[in-house]
Coordinates of C-alpha atoms in Angstrom, one line a residue:
X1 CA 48.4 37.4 168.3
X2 CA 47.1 34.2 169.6
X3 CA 45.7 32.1 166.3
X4 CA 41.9 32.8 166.1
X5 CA 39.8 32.8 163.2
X6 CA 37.9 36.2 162.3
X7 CA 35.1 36.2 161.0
X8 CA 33.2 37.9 158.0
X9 CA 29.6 38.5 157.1
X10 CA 27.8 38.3 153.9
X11 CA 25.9 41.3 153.1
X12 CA 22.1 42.0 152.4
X13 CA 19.0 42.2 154.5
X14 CA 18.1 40.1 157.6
X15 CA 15.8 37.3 156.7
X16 CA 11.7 37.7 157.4
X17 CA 10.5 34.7 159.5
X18 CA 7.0 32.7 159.3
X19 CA 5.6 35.5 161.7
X20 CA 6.3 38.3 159.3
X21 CA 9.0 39.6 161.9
X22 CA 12.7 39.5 161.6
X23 CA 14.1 36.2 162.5
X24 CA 17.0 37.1 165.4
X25 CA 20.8 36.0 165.4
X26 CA 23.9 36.2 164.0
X27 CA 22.5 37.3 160.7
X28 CA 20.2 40.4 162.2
X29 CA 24.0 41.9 161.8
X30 CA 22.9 42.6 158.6
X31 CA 20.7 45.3 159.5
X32 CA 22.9 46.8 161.7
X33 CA 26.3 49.1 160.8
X34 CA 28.9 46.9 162.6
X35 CA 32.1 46.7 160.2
X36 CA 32.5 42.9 159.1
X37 CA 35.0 41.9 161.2
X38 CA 33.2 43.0 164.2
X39 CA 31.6 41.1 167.1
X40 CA 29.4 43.6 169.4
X41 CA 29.4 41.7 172.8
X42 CA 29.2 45.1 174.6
X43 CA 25.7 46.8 173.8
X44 CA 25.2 47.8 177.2
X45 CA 27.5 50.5 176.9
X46 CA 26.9 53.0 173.8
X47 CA 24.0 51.0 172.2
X48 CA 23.6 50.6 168.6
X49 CA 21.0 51.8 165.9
X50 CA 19.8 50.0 163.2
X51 CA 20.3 51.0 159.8
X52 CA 16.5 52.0 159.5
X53 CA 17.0 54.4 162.1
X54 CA 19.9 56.0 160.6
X55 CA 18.3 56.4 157.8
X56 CA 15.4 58.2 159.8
X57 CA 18.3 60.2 162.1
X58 CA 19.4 61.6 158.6
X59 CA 16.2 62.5 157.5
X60 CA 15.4 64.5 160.4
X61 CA 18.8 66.3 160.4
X62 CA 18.6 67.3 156.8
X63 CA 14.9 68.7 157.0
X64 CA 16.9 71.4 159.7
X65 CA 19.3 72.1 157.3
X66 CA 16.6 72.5 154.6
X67 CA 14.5 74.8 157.1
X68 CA 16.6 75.7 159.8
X69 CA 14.3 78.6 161.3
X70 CA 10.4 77.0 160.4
X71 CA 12.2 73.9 162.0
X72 CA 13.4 75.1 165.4
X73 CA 10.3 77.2 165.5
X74 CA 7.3 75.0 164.2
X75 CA 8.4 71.3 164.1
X76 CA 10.7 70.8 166.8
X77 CA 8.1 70.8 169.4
X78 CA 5.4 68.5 167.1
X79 CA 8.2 65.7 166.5
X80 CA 9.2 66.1 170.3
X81 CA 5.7 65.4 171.6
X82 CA 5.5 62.2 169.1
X83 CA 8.5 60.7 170.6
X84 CA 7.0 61.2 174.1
X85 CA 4.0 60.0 173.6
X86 CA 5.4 56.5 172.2
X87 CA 8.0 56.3 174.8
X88 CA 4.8 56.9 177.5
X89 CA 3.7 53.8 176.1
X90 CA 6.6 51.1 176.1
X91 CA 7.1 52.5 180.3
X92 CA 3.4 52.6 180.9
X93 CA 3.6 56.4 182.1
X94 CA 1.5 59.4 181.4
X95 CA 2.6 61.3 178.3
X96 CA 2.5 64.5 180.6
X97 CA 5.2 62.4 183.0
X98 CA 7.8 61.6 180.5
X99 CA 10.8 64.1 178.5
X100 CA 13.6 63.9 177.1
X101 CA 17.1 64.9 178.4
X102 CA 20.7 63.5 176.9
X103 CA 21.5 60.7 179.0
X104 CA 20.7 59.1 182.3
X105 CA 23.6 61.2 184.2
X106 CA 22.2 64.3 183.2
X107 CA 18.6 63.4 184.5
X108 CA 20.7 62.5 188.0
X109 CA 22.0 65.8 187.9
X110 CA 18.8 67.4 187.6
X111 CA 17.3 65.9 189.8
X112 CA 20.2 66.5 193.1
X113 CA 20.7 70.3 192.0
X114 CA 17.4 70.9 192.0
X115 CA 16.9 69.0 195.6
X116 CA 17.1 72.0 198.6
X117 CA 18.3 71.0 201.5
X118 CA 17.1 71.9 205.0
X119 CA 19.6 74.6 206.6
X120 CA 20.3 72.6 209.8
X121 CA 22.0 70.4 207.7
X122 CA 20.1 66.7 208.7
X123 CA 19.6 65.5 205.1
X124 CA 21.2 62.4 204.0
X125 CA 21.6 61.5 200.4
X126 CA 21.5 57.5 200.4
X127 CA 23.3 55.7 198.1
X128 CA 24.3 51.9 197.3
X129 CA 28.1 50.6 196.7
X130 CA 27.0 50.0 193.0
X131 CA 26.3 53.2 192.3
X132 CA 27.4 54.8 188.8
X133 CA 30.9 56.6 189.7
X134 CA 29.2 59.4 187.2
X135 CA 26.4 59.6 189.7
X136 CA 28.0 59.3 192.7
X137 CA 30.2 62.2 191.6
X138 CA 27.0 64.3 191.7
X139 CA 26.8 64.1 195.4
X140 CA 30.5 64.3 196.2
X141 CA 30.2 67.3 194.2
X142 CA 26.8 68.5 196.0
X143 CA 28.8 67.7 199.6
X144 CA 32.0 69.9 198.2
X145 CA 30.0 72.7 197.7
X146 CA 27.7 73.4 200.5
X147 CA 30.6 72.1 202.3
X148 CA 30.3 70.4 205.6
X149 CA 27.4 71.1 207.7
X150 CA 24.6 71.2 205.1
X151 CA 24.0 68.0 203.8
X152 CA 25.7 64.8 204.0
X153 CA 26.0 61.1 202.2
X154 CA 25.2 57.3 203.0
X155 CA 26.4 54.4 201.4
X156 CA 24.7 51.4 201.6
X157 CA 27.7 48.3 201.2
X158 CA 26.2 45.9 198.9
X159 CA 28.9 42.9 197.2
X160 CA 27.4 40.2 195.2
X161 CA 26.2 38.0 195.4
X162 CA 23.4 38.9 197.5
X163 CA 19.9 38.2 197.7
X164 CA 17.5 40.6 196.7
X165 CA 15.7 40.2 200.3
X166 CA 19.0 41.3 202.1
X167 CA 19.6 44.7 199.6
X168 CA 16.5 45.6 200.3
X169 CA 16.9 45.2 204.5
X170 CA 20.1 47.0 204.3
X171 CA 18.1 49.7 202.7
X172 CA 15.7 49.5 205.6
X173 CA 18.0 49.1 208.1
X174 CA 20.2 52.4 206.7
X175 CA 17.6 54.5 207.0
X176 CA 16.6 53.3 210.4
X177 CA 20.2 54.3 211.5
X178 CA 19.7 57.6 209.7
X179 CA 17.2 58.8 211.6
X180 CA 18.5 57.5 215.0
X181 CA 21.0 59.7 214.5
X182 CA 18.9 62.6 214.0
X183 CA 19.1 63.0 210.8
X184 CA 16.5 62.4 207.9
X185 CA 17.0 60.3 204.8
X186 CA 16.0 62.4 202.3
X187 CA 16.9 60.9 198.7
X188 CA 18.2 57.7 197.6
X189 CA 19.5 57.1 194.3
X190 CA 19.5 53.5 193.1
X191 CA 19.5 51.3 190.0
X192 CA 17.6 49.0 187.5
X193 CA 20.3 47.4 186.3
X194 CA 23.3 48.2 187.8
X195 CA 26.9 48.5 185.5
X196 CA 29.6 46.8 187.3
X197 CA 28.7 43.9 187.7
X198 CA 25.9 44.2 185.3
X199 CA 23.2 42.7 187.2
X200 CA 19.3 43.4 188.1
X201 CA 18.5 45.7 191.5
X202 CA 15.3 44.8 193.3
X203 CA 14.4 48.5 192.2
X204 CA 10.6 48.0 192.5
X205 CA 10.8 47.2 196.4
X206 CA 13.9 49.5 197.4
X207 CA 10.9 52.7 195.5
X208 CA 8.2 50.9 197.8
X209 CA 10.0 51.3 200.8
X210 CA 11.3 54.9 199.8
X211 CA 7.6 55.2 199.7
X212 CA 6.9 53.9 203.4
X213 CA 9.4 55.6 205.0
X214 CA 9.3 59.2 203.8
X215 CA 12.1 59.1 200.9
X216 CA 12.6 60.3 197.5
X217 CA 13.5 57.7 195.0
X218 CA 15.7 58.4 192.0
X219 CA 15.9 55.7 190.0
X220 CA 18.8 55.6 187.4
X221 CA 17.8 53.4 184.4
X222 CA 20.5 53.6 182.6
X223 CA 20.3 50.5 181.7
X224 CA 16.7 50.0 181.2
X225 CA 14.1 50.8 178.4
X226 CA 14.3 48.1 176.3
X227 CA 15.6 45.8 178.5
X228 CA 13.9 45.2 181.1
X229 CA 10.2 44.9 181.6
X230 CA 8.8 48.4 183.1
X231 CA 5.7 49.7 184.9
X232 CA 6.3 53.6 186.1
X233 CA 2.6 53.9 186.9
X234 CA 2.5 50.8 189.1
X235 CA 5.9 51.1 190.4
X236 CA 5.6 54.9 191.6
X237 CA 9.2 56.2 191.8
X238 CA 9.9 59.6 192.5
X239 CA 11.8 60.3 189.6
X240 CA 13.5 57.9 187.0
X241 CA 15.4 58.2 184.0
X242 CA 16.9 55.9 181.3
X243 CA 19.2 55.9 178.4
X244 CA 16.8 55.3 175.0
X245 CA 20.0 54.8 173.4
X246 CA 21.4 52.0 174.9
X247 CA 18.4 49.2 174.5
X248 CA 15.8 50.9 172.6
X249 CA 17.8 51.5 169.1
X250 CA 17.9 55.2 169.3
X251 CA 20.8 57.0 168.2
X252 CA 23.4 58.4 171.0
X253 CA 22.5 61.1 173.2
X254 CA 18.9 60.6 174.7
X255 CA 17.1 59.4 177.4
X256 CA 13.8 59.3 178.8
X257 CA 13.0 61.8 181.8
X258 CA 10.0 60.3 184.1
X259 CA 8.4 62.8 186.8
X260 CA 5.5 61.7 188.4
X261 CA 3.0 65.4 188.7
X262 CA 3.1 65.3 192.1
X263 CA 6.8 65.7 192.1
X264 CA 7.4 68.1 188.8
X265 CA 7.3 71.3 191.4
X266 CA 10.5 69.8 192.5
X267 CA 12.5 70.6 189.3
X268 CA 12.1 74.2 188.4
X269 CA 15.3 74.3 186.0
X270 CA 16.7 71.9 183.5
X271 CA 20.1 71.4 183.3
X272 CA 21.3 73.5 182.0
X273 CA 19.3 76.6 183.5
X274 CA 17.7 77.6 180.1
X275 CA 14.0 79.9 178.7
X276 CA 11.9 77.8 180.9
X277 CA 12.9 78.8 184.4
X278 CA 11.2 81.6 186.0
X279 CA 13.3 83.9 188.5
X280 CA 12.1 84.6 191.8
X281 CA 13.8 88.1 191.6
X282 CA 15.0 90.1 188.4
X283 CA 13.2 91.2 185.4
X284 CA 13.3 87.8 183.4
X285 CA 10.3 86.6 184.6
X286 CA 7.8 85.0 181.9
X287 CA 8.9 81.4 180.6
X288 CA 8.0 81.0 177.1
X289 CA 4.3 80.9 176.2
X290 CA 2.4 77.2 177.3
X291 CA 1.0 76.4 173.9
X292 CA -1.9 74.3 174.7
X293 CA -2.1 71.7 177.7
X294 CA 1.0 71.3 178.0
X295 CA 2.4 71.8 181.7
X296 CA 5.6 73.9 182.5
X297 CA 7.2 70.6 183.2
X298 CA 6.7 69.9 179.8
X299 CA 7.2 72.9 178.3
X300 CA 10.7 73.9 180.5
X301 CA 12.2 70.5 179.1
X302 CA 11.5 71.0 175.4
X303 CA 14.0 73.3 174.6
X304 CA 17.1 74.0 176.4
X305 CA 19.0 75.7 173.6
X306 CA 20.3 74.7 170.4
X307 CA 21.5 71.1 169.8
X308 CA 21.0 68.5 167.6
X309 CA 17.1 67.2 168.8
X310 CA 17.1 64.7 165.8
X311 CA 17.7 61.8 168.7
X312 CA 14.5 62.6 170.5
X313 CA 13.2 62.5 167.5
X314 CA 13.9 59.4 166.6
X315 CA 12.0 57.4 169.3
X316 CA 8.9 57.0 167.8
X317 CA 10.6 55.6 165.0
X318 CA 13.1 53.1 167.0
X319 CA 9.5 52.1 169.1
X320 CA 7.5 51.9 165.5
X321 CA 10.7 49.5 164.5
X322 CA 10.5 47.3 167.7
X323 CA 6.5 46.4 167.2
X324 CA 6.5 46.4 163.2
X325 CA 9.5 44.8 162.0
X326 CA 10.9 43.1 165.2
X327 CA 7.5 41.4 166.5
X328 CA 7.1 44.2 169.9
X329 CA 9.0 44.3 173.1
X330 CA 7.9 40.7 174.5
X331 CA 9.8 38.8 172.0
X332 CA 12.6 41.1 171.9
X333 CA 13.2 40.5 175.4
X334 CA 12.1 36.8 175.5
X335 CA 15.0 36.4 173.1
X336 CA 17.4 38.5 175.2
X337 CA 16.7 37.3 178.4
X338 CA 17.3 33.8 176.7
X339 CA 20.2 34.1 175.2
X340 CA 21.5 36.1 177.9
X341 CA 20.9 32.6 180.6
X342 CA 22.1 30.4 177.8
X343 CA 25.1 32.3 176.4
X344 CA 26.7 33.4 179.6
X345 CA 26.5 29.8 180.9
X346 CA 28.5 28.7 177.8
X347 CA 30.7 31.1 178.3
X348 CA 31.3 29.8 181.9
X349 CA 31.7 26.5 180.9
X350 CA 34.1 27.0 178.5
X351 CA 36.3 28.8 180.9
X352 CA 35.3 26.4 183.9
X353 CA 34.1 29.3 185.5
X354 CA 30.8 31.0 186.9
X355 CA 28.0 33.5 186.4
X356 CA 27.3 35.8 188.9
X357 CA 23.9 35.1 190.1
X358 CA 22.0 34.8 193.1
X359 CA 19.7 31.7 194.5
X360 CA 16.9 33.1 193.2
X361 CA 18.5 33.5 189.5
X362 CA 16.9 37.0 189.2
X363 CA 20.3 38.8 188.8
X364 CA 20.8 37.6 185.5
X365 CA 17.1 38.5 184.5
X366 CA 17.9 41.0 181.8
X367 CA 20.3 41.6 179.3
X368 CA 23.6 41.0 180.5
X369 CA 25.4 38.6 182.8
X370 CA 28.8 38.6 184.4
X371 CA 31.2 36.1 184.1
X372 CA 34.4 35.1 186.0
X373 CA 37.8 34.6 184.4
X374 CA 40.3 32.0 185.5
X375 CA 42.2 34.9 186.7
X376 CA 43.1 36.2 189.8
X377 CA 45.3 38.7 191.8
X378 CA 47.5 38.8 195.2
X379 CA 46.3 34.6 195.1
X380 CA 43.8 31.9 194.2
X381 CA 40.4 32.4 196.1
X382 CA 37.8 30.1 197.3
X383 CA 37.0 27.2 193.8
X384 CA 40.0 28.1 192.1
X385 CA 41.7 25.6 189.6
X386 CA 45.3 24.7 189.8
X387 CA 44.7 26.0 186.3
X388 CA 43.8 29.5 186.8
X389 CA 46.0 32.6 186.2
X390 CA 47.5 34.4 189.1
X391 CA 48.9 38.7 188.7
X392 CA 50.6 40.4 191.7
X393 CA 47.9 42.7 192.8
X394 CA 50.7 45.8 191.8
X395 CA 49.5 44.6 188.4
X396 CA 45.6 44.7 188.5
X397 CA 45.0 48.1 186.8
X398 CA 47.5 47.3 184.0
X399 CA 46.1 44.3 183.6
X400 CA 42.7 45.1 182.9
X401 CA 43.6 48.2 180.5
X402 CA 45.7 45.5 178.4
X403 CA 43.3 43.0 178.3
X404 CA 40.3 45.4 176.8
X405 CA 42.8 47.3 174.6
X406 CA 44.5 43.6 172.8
X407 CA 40.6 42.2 172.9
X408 CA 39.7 45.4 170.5
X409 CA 43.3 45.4 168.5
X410 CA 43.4 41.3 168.1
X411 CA 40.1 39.9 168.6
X412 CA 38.2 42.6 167.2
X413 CA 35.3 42.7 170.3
X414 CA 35.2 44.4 173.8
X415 CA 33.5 42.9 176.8
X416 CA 33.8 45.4 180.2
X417 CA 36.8 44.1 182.7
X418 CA 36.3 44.6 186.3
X419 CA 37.6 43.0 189.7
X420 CA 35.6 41.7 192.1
X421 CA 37.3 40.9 195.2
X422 CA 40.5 38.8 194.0
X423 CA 38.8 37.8 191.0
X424 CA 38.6 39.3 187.6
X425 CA 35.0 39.2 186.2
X426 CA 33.3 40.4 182.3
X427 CA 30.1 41.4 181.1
X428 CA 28.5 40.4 177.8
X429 CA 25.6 41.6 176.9
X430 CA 23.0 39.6 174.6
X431 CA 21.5 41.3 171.7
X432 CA 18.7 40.4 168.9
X433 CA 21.4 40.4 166.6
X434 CA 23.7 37.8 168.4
X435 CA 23.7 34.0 168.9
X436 CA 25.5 31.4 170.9
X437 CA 28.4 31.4 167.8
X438 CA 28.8 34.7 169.0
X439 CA 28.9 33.8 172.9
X440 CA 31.1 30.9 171.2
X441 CA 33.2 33.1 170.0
X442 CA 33.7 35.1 173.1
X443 CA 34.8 32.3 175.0
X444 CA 37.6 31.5 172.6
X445 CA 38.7 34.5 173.0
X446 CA 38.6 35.5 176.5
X447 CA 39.8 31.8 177.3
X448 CA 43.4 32.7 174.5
X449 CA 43.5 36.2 176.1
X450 CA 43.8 34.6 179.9
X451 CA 46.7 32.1 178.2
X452 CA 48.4 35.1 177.2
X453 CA 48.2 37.1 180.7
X454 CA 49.6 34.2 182.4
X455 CA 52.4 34.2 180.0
X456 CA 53.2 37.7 181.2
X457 CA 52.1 39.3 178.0
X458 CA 50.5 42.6 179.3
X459 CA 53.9 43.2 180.6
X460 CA 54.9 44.4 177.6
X461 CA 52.0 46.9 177.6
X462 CA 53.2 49.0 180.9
X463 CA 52.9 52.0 178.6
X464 CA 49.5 52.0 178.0
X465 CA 47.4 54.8 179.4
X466 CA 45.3 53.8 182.2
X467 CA 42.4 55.7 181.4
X468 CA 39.3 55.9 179.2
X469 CA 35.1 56.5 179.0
X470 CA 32.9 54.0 181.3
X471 CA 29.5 54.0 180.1
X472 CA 26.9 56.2 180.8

């Protein structure tokens, strides 16, 4: 291992600032459940909760235990409402607009199997080269099995960097082509903030034009509440989802499921097909009782069999935390969106690299930011350094499976690890409890790990398993 000092943290309680708030930084680790040694440059993947929501996730799981039956039956739906009615308020949606499924995929999925398509086999599902591979898998699957003939897919070829004025002609310009053939656009899936590279999608325009020109919108936000600044109301999209547990401090699975009125006729099953759905044919006809106002939307979504809800639940609570103890979602992300510019930058520096950014600067306009190594493959592109690393392209997959697994195992930190082009790329994300030691610390680190690739270390590593979880 390449000499690099580890770090431990004292323990106790984040300190309370002038404002009455939490003061953010290196010591807001505190309040988290990272182990000591640990640096957490990779939020945007899994997420992480605070320990006060832990402490509300166990409350809720052992009142079920206590009660299993009044639980399920009585309390379940109460709690569930709560949530959505605090998460209505951080997206500016109707409460009757928003629930909850278990991550952003699964709200794709609902939405494309619940889509029909026309029998003369014209519809187009329109997607764009960043698509999550998770999602994209939904409409190779879809394709695979109607089978040829019944509905068909577009990609859109983005590469960065680009201008959000030219993703958003492509868009136009794709379906023009569409329906020149003959054919009509009928969905496009697209993102907020796409994964890899991590960066910010003109979302708001591309749903505007899906509005002018006749197609649904599906908006994955995986990487979104909490984030990002969002409007559903004024922004209008079709349908949207986004993973509360990535941003918002809610424990792992959830996400919040946004269907505009208008559109909830759309989706008459969850995924899976559970009580709510009402047959056309057979004897299984009545859904469960509507209690109250409550649509079937609404009602269908609540409960799709037994799982642990205690997630869902937990929203009110992570959005309760955000205002009261962490000042509100304005100077959560005014300090993300900060550190994020500043920290990446450093980063750069220190490696006499880049971040991936556009004239305009609004790629970087969130959480994360994407910067390049001095490390290439096949040869050294356009502003290389004498410097820089070069790896036979043979070696690019092993490659970036060594570097992640000896960042983890040595370093004690994970950043994602993608190509771009020639050119090997990260993404760190910035969080309330990080600081520019932290970004500090990441350059070090990624700057010994390049020194080690170009002495052919991750040669040694040829074994490893070239497989694992990308995030969701």
């Amino acid at each position: 291992m390449a000499s690099l000092t580890l770090r431990q943290r004292d323990a106790g309680e984040a300190e309370i600032g002038e404002d009455g708030f939490k003061v953010f930084g290196g010591q807001m680790k505190k309040d988290f459940l990272f182990a000591p040694e640990w640096t957490n440059l990779n939020h945007g993947s899994y997420g992480s909760i605070p320990r006060a929501i832990q402490a509300r996730l166990r409350h809720y799981q052992d009142s079920i235990e206590a009660r299993p039956d009044p639980f399920v039956r009585y309390d379940l739906a109460k709690l569930n409402d709560e949530s959505r009615e605090a998460v209505a308020t951080i997206v500016n949606a109707p409460v009757e607009t928003v629930v909850f499924v278990n991550n952003a995929t699964e709200g794709v999925n609902t939405v494309f199997r619940n889509l029909k398509w026309g029998a003369d086999g014209k519809d187009v599902a329109l997607y764009f080269t960043t698509v999550y591979d998770a999602c994209g898998k939904v409409i190779d699957f879809l394709h695979d099995y109607h089978g040829e003939g019944r509905m068909t897919s577009r990609e859109i070829e983005i590469s960065y960097p680009i201008e959000d004025d030219e993703i958003l002609q492509r868009f136009r310009d794709a379906v023009e082509q569409v329906e020149a053939e003959g054919k009509r656009a009928k969905v496009c899936i697209l993102d907020v903030v796409s994964s890899r590279p991590g960066v910010v999608f003109p979302w708001e325009a591309v749903v505007k034009a899906c509005r002018e020109l006749g197609v649904l919108s599906l908006v994955d936000g995986a990487q979104g509440i909490g984030m990002v600044r969002l409007n559903l109301s004024e922004a209008d999209p079709d349908f949207f989802v986004s993973n509360c547990h990535k941003w918002l401090f809610v424990p792992r699975g959830c996400a919040v499921f946004y269907v505009p009125v208008r559109n909830q006729h759309l989706l008459p099953t969850t995924l899976a097909t559970s009580h709510g759905y009402t047959p056309k044919t057979g004897k299984r006809s009545a859904p469960p009782v509507v209690e109250g106002s409550k649509s079937f939307f609404v009602n269908n979504f609540e409960f799709t069999g037994t799982r642990d809800h205690s997630p869902n639940f937990c929203v009110k609570d992570a959005v309760a935390y955000r205002k009261e103890v962490l000042g509100g979602e304005e100077r959560i992300l005014d300090y993300l969106w900060d550190l994020n510019k500043k920290g990446s930058k450093h980063v750069a520096e220190a490696l006499g690299t880049q971040v991936l950014d556009n004239s305009k600067g609004t790629l970087t306009n969130c959480s994360m930011a994407n910067i390049a190594l001095p490390l290439w493959r096949g040869e050294r592109g356009a502003g290389a350094k004498e410097t820089d690393v070069v790896v036979p392209d043979e070696d690019a997959s092993l490659v970036v499976t060594w570097m992640m697994k000896t960042l983890v195992d040595d370093y004690k930190t994970i950043v994602p690890m993608f190509w771009l082009g020639s050119r090997f790329w990260v993404r760190i994300s910035a969080q309330i409890y990080l600081d520019m030691a932290d970004y500090e610390y990441g350059a070090e680190s990624l700057k010994k790990l390049c020194e080690r690739v170009g002495k052919g270390e991750y040669k040694k590593g040829e074994r490893l398993a070239e497989h694992g979880v990308d995030d969701d």
